[in-house]
mmCIF file of C-alpha atoms in Angstrom:
data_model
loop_
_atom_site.group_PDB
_atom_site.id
_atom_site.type_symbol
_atom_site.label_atom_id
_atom_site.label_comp_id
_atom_site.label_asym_id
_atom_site.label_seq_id
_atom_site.Cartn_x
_atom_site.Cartn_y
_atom_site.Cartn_z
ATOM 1 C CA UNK A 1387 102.309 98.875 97.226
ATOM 2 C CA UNK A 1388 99.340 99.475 95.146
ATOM 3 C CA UNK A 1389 96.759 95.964 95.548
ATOM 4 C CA UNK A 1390 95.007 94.327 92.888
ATOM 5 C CA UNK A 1391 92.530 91.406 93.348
ATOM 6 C CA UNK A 1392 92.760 87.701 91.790
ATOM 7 C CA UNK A 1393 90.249 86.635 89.333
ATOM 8 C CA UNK A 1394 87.126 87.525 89.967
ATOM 9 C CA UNK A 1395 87.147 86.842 93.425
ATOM 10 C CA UNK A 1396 87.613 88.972 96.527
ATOM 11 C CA UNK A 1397 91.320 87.477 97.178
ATOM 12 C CA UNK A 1398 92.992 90.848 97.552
ATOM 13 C CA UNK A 1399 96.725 90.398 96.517
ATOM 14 C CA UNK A 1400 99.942 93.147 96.613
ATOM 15 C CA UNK A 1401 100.641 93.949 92.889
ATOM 16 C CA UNK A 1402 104.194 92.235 93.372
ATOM 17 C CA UNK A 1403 104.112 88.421 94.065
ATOM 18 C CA UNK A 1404 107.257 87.249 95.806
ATOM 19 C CA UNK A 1405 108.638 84.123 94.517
ATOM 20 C CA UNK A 1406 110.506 81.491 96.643
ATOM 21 C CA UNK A 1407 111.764 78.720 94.231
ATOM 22 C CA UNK A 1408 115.345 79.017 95.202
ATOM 23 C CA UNK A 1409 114.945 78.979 99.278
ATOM 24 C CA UNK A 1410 117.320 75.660 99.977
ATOM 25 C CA UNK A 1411 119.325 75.964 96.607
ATOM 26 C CA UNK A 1412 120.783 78.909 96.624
ATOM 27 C CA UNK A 1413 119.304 81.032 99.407
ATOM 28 C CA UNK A 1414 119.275 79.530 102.678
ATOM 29 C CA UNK A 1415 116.604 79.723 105.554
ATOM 30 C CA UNK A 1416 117.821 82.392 107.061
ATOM 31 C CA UNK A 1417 118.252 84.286 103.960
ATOM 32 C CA UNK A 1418 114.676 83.058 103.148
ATOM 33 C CA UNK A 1419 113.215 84.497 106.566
ATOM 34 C CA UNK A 1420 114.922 87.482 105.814
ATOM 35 C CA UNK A 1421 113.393 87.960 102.415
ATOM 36 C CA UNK A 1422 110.212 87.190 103.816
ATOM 37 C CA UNK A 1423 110.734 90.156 106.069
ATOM 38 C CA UNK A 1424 111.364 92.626 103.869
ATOM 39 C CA UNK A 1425 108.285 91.682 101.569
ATOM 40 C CA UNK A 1426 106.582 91.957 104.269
ATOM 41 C CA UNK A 1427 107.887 95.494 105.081
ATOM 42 C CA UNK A 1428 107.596 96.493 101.850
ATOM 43 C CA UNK A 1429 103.673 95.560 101.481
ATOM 44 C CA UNK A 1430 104.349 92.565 99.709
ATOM 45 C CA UNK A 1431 101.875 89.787 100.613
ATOM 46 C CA UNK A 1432 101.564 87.639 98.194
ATOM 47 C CA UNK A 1433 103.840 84.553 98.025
ATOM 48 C CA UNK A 1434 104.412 81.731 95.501
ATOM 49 C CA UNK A 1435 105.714 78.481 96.056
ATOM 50 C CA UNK A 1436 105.216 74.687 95.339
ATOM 51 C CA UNK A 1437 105.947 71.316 96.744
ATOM 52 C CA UNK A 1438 108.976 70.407 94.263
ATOM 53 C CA UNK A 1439 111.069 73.390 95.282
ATOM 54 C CA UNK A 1440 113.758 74.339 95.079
ATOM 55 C CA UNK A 1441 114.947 74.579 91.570
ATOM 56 C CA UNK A 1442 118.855 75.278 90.307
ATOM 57 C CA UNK A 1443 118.334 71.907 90.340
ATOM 58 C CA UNK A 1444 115.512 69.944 90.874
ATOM 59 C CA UNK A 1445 116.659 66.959 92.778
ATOM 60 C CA UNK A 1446 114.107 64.375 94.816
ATOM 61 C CA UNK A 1447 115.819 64.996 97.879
ATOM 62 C CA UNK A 1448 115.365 68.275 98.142
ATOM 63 C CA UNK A 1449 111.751 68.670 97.065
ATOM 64 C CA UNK A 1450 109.442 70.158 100.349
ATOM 65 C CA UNK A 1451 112.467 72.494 101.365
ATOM 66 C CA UNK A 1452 111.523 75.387 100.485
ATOM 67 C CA UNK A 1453 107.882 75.426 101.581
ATOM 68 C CA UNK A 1454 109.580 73.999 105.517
ATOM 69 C CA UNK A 1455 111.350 77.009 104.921
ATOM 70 C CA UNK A 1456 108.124 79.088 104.778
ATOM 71 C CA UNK A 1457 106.711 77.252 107.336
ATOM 72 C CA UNK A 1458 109.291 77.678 110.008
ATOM 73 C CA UNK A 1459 109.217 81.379 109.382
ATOM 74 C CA UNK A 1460 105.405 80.767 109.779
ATOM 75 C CA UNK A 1461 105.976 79.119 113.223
ATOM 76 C CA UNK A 1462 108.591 81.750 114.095
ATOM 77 C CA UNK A 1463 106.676 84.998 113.326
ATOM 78 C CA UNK A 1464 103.334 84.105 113.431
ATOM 79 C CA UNK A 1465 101.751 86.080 111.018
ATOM 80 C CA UNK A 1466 100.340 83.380 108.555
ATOM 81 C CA UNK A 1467 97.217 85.335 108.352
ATOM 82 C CA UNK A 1468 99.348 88.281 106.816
ATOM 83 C CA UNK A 1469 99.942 86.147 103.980
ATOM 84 C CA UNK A 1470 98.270 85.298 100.729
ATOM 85 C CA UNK A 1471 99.994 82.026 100.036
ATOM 86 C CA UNK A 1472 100.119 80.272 96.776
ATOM 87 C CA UNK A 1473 101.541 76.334 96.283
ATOM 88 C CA UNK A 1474 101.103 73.593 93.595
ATOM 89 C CA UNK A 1475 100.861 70.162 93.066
ATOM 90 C CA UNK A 1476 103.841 69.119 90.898
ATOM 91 C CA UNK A 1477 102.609 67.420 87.566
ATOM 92 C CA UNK A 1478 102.974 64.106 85.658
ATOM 93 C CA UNK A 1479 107.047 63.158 85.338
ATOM 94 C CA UNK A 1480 108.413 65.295 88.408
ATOM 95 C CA UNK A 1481 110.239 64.748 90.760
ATOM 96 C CA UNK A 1482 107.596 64.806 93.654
ATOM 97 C CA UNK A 1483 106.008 62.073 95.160
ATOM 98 C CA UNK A 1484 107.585 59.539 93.053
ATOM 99 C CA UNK A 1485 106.692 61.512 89.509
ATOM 100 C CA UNK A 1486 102.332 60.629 89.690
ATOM 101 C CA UNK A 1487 100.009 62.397 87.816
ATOM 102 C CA UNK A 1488 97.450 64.917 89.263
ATOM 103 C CA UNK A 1489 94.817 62.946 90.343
ATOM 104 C CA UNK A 1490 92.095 63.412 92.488
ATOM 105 C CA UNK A 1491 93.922 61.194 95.235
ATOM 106 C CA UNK A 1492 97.635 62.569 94.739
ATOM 107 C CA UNK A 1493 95.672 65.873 95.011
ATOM 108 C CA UNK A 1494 94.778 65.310 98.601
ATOM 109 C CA UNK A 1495 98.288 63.716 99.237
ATOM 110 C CA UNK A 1496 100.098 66.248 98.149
ATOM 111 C CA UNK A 1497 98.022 68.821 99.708
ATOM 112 C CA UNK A 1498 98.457 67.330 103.038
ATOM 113 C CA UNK A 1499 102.227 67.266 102.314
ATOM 114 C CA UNK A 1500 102.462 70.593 101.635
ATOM 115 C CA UNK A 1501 100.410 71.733 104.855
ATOM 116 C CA UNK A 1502 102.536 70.165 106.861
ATOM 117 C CA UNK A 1503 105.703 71.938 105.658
ATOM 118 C CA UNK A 1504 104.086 74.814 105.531
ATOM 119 C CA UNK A 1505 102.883 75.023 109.245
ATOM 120 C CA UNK A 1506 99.365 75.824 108.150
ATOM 121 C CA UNK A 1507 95.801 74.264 107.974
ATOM 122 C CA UNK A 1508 95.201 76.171 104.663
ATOM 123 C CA UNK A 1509 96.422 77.426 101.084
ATOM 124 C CA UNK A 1510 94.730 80.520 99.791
ATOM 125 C CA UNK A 1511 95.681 79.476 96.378
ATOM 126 C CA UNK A 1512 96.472 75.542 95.173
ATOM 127 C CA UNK A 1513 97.549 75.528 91.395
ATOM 128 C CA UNK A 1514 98.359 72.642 89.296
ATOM 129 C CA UNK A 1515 102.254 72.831 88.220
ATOM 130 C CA UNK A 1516 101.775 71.572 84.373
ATOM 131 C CA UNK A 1517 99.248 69.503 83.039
ATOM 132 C CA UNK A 1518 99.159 65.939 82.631
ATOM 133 C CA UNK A 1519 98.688 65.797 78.950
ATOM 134 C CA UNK A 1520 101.450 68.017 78.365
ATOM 135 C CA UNK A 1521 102.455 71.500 77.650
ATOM 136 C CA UNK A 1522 104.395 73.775 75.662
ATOM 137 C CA UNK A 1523 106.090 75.738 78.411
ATOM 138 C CA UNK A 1524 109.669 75.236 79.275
ATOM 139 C CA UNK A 1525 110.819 75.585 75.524
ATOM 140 C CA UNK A 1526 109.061 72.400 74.638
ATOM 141 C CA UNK A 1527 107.013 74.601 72.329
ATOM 142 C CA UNK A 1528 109.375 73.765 69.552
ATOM 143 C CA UNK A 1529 108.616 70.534 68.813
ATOM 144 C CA UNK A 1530 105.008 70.858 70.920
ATOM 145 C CA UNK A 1531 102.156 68.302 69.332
ATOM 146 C CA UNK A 1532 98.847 67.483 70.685
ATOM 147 C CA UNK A 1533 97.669 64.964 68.126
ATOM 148 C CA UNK A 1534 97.957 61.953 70.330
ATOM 149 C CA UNK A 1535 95.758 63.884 73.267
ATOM 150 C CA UNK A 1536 92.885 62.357 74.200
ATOM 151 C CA UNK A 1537 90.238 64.683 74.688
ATOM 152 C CA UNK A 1538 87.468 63.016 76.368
ATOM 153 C CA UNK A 1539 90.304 61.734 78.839
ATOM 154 C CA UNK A 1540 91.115 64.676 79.945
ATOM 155 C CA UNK A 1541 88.132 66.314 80.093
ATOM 156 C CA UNK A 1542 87.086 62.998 82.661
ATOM 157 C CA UNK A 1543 89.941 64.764 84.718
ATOM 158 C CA UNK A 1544 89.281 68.169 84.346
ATOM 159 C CA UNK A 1545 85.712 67.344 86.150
ATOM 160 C CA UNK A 1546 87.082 64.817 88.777
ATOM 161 C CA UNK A 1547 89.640 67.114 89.898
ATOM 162 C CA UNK A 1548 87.206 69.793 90.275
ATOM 163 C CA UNK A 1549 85.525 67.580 92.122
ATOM 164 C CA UNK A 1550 88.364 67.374 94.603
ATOM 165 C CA UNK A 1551 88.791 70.671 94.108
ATOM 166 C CA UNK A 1552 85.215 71.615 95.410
ATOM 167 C CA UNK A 1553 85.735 69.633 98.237
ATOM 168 C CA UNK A 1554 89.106 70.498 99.368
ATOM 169 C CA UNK A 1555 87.245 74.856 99.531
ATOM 170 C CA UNK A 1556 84.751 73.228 101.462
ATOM 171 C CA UNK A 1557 86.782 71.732 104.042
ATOM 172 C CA UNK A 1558 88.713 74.992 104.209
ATOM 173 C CA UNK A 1559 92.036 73.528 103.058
ATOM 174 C CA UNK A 1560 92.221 75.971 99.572
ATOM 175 C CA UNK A 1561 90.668 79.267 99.203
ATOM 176 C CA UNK A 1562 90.783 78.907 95.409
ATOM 177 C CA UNK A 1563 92.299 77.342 92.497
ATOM 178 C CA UNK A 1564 94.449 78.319 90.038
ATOM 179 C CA UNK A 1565 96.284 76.873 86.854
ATOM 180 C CA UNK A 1566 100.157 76.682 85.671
ATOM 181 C CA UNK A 1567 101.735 76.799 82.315
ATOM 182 C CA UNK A 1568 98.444 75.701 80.762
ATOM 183 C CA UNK A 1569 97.460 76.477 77.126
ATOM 184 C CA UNK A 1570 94.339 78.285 76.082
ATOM 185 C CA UNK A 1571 92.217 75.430 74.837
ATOM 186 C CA UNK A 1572 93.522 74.155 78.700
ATOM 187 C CA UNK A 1573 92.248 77.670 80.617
ATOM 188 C CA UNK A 1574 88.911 77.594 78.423
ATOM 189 C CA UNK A 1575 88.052 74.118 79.471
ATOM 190 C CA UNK A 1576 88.816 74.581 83.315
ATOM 191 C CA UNK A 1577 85.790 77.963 83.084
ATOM 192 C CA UNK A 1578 83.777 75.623 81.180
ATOM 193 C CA UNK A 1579 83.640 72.851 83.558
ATOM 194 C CA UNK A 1580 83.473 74.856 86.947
ATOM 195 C CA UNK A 1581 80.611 77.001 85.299
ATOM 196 C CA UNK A 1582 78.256 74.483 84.547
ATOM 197 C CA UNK A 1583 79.019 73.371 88.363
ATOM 198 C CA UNK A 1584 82.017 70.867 88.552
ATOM 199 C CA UNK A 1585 83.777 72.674 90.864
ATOM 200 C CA UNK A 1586 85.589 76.378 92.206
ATOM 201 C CA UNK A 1587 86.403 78.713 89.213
ATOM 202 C CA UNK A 1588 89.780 78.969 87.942
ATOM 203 C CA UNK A 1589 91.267 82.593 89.230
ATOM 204 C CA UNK A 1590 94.817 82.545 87.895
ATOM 205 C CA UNK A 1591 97.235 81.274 85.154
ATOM 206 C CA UNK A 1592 100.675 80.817 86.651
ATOM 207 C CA UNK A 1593 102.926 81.183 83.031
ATOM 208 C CA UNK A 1594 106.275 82.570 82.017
ATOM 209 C CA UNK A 1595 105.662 85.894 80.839
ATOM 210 C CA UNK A 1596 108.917 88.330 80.404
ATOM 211 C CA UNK A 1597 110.114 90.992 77.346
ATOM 212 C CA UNK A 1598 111.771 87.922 76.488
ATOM 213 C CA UNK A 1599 108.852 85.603 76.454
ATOM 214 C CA UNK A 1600 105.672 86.730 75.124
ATOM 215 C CA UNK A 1601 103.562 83.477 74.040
ATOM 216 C CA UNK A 1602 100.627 85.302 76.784
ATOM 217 C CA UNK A 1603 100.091 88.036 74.103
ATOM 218 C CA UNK A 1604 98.148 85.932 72.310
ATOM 219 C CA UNK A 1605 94.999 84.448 72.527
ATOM 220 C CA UNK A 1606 96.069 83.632 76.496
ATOM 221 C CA UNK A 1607 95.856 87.140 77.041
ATOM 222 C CA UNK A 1608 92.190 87.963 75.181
ATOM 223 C CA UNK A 1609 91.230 85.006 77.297
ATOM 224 C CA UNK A 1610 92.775 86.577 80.706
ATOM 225 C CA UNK A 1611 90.397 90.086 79.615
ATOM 226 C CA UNK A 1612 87.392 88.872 78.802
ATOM 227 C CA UNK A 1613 87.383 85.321 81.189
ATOM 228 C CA UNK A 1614 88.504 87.496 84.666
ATOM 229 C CA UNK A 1615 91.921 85.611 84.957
ATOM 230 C CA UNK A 1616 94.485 86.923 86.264
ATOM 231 C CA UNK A 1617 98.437 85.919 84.998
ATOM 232 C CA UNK A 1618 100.755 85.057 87.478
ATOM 233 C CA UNK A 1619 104.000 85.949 85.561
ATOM 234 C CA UNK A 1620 106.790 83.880 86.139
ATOM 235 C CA UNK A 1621 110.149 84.704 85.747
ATOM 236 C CA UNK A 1622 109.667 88.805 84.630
ATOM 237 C CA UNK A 1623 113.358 88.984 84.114
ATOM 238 C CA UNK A 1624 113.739 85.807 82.135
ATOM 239 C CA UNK A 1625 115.981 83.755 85.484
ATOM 240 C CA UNK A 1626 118.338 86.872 85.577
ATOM 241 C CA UNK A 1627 118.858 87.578 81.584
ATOM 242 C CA UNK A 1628 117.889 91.206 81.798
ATOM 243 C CA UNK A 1629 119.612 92.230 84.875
ATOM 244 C CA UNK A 1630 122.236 92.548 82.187
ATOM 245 C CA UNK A 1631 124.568 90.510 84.971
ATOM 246 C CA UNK A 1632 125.382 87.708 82.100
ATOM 247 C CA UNK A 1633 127.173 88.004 79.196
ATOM 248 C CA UNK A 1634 128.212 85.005 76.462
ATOM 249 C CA UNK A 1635 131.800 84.366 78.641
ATOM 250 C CA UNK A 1636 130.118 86.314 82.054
ATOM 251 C CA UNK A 1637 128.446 83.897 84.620
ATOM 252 C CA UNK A 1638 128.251 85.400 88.047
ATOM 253 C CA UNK A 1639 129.655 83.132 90.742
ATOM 254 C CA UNK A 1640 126.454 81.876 93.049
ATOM 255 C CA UNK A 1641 124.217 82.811 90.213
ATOM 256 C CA UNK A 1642 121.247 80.232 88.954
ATOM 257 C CA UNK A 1643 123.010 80.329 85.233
ATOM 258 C CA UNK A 1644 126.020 78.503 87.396
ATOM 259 C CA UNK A 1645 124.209 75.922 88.545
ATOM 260 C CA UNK A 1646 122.324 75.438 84.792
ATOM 261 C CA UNK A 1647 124.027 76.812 82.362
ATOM 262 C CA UNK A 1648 121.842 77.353 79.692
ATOM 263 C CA UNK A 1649 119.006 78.305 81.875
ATOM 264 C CA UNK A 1650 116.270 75.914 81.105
ATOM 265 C CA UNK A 1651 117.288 76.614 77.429
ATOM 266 C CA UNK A 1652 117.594 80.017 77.416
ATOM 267 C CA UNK A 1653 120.554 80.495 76.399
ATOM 268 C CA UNK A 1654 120.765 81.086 72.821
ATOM 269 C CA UNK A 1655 122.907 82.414 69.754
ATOM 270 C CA UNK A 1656 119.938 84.608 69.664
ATOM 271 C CA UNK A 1657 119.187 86.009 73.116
ATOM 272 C CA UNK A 1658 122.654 88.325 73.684
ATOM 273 C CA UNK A 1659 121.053 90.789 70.808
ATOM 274 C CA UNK A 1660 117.260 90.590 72.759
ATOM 275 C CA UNK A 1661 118.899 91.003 75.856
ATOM 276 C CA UNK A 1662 121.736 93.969 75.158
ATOM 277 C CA UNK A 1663 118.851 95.751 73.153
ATOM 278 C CA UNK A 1664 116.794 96.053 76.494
ATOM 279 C CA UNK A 1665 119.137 96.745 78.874
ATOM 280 C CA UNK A 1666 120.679 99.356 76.714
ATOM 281 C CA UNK A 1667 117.623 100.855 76.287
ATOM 282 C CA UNK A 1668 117.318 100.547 80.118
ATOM 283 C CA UNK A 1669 120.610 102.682 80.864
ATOM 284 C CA UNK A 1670 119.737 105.265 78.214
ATOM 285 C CA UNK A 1671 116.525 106.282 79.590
ATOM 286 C CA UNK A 1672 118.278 106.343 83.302
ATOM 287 C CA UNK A 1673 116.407 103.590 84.566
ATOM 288 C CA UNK A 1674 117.733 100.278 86.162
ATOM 289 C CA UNK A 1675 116.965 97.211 83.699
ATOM 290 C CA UNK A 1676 115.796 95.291 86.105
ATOM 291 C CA UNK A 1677 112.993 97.772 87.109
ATOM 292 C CA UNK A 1678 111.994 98.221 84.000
ATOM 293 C CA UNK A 1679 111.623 95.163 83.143
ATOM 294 C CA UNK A 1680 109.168 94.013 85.977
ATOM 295 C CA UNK A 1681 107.852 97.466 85.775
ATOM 296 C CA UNK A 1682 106.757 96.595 81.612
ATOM 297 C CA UNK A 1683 105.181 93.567 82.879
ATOM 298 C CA UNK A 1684 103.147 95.147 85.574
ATOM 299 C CA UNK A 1685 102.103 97.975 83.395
ATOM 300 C CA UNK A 1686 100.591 95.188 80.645
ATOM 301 C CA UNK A 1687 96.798 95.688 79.369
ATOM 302 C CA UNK A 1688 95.515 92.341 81.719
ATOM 303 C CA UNK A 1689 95.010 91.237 84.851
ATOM 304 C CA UNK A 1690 98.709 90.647 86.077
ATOM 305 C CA UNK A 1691 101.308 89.976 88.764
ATOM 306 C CA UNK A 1692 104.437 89.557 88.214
ATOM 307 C CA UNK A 1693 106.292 86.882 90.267
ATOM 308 C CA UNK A 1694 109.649 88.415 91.462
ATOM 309 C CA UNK A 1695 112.595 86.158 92.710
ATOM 310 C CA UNK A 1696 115.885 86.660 94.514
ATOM 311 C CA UNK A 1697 119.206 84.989 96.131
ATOM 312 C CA UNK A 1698 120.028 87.982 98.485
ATOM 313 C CA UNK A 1699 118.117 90.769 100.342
ATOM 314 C CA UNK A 1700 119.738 93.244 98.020
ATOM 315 C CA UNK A 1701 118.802 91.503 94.898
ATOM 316 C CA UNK A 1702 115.260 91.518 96.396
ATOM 317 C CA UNK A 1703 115.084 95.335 97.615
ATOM 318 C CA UNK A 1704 116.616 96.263 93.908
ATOM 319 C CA UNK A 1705 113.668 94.383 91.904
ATOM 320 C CA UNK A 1706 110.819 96.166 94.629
ATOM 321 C CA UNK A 1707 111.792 99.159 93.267
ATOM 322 C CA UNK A 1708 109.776 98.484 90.178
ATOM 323 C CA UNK A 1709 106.884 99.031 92.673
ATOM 324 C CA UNK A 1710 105.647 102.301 91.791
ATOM 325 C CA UNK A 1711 107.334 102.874 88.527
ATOM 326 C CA UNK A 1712 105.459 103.654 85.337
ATOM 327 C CA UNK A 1713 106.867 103.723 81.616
ATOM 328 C CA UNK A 1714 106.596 106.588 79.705
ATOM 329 C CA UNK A 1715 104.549 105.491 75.991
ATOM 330 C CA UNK A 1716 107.575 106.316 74.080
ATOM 331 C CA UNK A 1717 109.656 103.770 76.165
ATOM 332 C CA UNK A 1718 106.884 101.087 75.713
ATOM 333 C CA UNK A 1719 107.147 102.195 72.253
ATOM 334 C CA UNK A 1720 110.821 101.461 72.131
ATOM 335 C CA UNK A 1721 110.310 98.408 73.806
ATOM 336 C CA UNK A 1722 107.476 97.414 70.990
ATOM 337 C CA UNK A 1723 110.388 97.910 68.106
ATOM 338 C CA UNK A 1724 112.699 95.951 70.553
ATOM 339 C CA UNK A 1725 110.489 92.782 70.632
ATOM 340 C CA UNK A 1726 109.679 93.348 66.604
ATOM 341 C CA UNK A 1727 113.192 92.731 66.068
ATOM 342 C CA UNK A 1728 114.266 90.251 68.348
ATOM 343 C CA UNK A 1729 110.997 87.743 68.522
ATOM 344 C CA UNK A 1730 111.098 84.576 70.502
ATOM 345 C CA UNK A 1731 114.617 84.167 71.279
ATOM 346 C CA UNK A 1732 114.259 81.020 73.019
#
């Protein structure tokens, strides 16, 4: 497992995240332990979660399990220090902690929360979930509108949650900070701020980024070159879409697509065409879709990880082969006519 560092910092971090936001939905603990094992095995070190999982759904009785998942494996193993852990505070509307805004008081709260699930005295990474103004993510880009932000509002937070922020490194709770399906004009104004001394740097941008989602190619990406920030990519196969295991009548028993069925809005008239396109593409070159895709994202010209996610061991050791796999140009070529013709399907 090659390594790659986050930010500008000297957090080294394997160049595979493993993600955990189903551990209590549809993976159990000891299915999560065992996952956890095999990252582990397989030089895997870095692992995402956050205090309102598990997803497939969200519900408010279920928020902290899969982080007292982590940390009983924690307590079990002992090998916390073998781990670069990432969490976040859930934002504005959620279903954590009765739905408050990030604040710098709900900050500390749900810090402390999220310790104590997790059996340890510190995160090496604490990222905001979503903003409190608002974002674009989750397919609300569509009808997306920022005229009724208030700028000097949230620049107030911006600095007082730095503030926190600062604090919170010095006390040796956080190792660093990082952002979540924030915008550009968001990511710019976080450097600002901590540059001119209101608190720890910004080191990663935790967005959806997939051959099926591309809104980071933009000016997010320019930023993530030239700014030292590295994306965390969320759901590189697009929740299970280019596995190729769903068709428009095909929904895999146990899957996430049968617990939401349109997958966060994925599911489109226009997605089957996106999605056959790649994973026939995929089979014709003799590779596995799945590797390929996570493989594309890894292989991208800025700093990224992709974030890789899994109900069974063997769903887990398929998408680790991506690990040392490198696309051909012709293939990323191909995959550049692909996205031409099949833009923003959801």
């Amino acid at each position: 497992m090659t390594r790659k560092t986050l930010g500008n910092s000297d957090i080294s971090v394997s160049a595979i995240c493993l993600g955990t936001m189903t551990w209590g939905s549809q993976t159990d603990e000891a299915g999560g332990h065992a996952q956890m094992d095999m990252a582990l095995d397989h030089g895997v070190d870095f692992w995402d979660t956050a205090e309102m999982y598990p997803v497939n759904p969200v519900l408010a009785e279920t928020v902290g399990n899969t982080e007292a998942i982590i940390g009983s494996w924690f307590a079990a193993r002992g090998r916390r220090a073998d781990v670069v852990l990432a969490t976040k505070i859930a934002g504005k509307g959620g279903k954590a902690r009765g739905g408050e805004e990030i604040s710098p008081a709900s900050i500390r709260r749900a810090l402390e929360g999220s310790l104590t699930r997790l059996r340890t005295d510190y995160v090496d990474l604490y990222q905001f979930h979503w903003p409190n103004r608002g974002s674009y993510h989750f397919r609300q880009i569509w009808g997306f509108d920022a005229s009724r932000q208030d700028r000097a509002a949230t620049l107030q937070h911006m600095q007082d949650c730095l503030g926190t922020l600062g604090e919170l490194k010095a006390e040796g709770k956080i190792r660093a900070f990082g952002l979540s399906n924030e915008s550009a004009w968001g990511m710019a104004q976080w450097l600002r701020l901590a540059e001119a001394g209101a608190g720890p740097r910004p080191l990663a941008l935790q967005n959806e980024y997939s051959l099926l989602c591309r809104l980071y190619d933009g000016d997010l990406a320019e930023l993530g070159v030239n700014e030292q920030v590295t994306l965390l990519a969320y759901s590189p196969l697009a929740t299970g879409l280019l596995t190729g295991k769903y068709a428009p009548d095909i929904t895999p028993e146990g899957s996430r697509r049968a617990g939401t069925p349109e997958l966060g809005g994925r599911i489109t008239p226009r997605v089957w065409d996106a999605v056959a396109a790649y994973v026939d593409l995929a089979r014709v070159q003799g590779l596995d879709p799945v590797q390929m895709a996570v493989a594309w994202v890894m292989g991208r010209p800025f700093p990224v990880v992709p974030i890789i996610g899994a109900t069974t061991e063997a769903q887990l050791a398929r998408v680790l082969g991506a690990a040392d796999l490198v696309l051909a140009p012709d293939l990323r070529t191909a995959i550049d006519r692909i996205h031409k013709a099949h833009p923003m399907p959801y």
